[in-house]
Short mmCIF file of C-alpha atoms in Angstrom, two decimals:
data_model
loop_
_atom_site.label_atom_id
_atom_site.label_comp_id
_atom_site.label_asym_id
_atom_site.label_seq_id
_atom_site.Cartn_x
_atom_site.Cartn_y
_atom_site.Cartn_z
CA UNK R 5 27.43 -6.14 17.50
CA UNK R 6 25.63 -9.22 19.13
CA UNK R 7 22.04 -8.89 17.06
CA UNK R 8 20.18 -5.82 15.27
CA UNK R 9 16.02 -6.96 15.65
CA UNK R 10 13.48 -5.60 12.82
CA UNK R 11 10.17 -5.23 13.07
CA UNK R 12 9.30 -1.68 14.55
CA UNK R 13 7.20 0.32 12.11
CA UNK R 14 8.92 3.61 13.78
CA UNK R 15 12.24 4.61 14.96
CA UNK R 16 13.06 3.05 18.20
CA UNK R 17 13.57 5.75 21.28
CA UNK R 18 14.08 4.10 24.29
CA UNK R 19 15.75 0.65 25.02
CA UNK R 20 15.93 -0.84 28.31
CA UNK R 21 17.00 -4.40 29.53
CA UNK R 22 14.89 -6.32 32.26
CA UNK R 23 16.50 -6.87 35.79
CA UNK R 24 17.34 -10.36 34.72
CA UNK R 25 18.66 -9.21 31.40
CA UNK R 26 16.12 -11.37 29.95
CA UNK R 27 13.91 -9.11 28.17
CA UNK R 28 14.25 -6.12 26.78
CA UNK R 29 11.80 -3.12 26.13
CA UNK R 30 11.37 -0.80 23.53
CA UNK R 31 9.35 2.94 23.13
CA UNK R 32 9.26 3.72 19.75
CA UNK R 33 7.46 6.08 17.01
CA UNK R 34 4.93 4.39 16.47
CA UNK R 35 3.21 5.09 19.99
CA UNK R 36 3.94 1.70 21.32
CA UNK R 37 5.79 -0.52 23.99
CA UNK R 38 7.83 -3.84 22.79
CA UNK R 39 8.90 -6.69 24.45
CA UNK R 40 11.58 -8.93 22.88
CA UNK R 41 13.56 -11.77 24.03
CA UNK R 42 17.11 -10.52 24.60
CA UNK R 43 18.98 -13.46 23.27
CA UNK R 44 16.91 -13.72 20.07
CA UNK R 45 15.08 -10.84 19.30
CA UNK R 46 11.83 -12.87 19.03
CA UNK R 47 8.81 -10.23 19.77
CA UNK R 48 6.96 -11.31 22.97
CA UNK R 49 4.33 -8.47 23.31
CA UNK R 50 3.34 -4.85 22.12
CA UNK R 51 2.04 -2.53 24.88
CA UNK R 52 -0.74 -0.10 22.90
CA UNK R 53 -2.02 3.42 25.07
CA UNK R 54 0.20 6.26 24.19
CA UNK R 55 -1.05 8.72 21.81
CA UNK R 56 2.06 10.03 20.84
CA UNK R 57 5.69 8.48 20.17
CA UNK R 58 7.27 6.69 23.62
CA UNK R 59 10.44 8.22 24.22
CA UNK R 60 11.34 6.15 27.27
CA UNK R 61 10.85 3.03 28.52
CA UNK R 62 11.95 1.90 32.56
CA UNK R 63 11.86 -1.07 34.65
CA UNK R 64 10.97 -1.77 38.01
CA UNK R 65 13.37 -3.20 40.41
CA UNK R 66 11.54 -6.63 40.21
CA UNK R 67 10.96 -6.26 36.40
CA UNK R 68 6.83 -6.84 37.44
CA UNK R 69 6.14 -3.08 35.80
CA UNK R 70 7.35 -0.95 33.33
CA UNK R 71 7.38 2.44 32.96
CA UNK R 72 7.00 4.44 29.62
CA UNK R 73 6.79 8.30 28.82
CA UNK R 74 5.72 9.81 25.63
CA UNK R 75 5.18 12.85 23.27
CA UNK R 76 1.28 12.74 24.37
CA UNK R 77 2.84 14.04 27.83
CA UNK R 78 2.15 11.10 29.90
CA UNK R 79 3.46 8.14 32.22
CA UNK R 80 1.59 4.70 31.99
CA UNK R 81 2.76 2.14 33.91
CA UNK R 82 2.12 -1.43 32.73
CA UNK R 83 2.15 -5.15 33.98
CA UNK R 84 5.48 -6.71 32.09
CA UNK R 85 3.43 -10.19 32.13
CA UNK R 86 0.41 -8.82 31.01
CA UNK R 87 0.31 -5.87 28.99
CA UNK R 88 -2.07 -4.71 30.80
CA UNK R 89 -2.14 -0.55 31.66
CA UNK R 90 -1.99 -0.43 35.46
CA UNK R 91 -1.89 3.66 35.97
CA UNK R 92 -1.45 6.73 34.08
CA UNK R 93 -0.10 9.92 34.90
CA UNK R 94 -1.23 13.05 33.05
CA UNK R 95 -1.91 16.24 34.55
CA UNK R 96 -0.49 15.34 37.80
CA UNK R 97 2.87 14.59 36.11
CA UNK R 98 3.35 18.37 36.21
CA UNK R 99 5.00 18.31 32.39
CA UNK R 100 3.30 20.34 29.36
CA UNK R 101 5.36 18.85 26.64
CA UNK R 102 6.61 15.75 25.95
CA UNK R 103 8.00 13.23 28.07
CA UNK R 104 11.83 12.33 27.01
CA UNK R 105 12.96 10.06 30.05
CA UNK R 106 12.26 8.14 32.94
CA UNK R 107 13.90 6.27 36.31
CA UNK R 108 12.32 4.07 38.60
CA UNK R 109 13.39 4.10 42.63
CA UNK R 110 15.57 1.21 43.22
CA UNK R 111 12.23 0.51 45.85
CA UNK R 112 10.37 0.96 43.15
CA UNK R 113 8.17 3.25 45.20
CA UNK R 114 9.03 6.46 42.65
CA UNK R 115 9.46 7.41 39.22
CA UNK R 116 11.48 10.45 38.13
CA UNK R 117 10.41 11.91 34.63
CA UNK R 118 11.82 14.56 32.29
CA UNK R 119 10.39 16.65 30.09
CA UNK R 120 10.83 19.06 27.48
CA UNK R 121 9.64 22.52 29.11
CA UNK R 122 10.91 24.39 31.92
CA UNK R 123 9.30 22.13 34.36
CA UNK R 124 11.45 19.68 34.04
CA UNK R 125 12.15 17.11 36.78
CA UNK R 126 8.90 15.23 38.49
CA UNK R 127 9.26 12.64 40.94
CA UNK R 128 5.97 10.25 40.69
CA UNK R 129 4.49 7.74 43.50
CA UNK R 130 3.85 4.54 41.51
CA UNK R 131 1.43 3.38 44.25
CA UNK R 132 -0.82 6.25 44.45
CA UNK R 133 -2.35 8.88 41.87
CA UNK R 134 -0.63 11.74 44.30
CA UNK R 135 2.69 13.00 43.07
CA UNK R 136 4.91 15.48 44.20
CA UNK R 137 6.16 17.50 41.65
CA UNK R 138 9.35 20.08 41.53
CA UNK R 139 11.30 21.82 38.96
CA UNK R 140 14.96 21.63 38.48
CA UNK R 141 17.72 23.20 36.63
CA UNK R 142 18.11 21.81 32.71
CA UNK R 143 20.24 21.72 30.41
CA UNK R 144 19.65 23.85 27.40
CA UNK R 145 18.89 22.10 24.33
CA UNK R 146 19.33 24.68 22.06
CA UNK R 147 19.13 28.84 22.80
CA UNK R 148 15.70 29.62 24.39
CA UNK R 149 14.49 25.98 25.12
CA UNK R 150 15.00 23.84 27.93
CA UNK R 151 14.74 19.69 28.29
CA UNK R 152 15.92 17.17 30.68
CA UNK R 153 17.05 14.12 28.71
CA UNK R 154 18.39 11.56 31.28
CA UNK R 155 16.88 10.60 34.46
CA UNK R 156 18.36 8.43 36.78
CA UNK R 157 18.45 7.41 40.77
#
């Protein structure tokens, strides 16, 4: 165990380190995004927008954006630097329950998101509002429900 880092007024869902491994990001219960300093835990930013819990958290290639997905069935993507909410995805992210993971493209260019309903793969254009959307098979969860808990490229 290098360091455990307090301060989250929820349980923490999602981890995920920057490209240079200097930051890392956090979704947690309590409906927001947090930045911390990898090496010392000290909290750089809090990302506010979700209505729900964030279940994932992903970064970009270049570690400019970041991708989160949450109970309140969205995908926002944010300016790392900034904080500041760049795009969301509702509707057209083709899920109708909570969002439990994301990838980003290795061009950045695409995000995949899973969900907990049948539809449960959706491949997102971070550039534009279009999407295309498409299911595929999940994994059952437990008898009669269906969820997609790891994305990946």
């Amino acid at each position: 165990l290098l360091a455990t880092f307090q301060g989250d007024e929820g349980r923490v869902c999602s981890v995920a380190s920057s490209p240079d491994g200097k930051t890392l990001a956090s979704g947690s219960e309590d409906k927001t995004v947090k930045l911390r300093e990898a090496a010392t835990g000290k909290l750089l930013a809090t990302f506010q927008g979700h209505e729900g819990s964030v279940y994932s958290v992903a970064w970009s290639p270049d570690g400019k954006t970041l991708a989160s997905g949450s109970v309140d069935k969205t995908v926002k993507l944010w300016e790392a630097a900034t904080g500041k909410e760049v795009k969301t995805f509702a509707g057209q992210a083709g899920h109708q329950n909570q969002i439990l993971c994301l990838a980003i493209s290795p061009d950045g260019l695409n995000i995949a998101s899973g969900a907990s309903d049948s539809r449960s793969a959706t491949s997102l254009r971070t550039s534009t509002t279009s999407c295309s959307c498409g299911a595929s098979r999940a994994r059952s969860r437990s008898p009669g429900r269906r969820s997609t808990s790891s994305a990946a490229w």
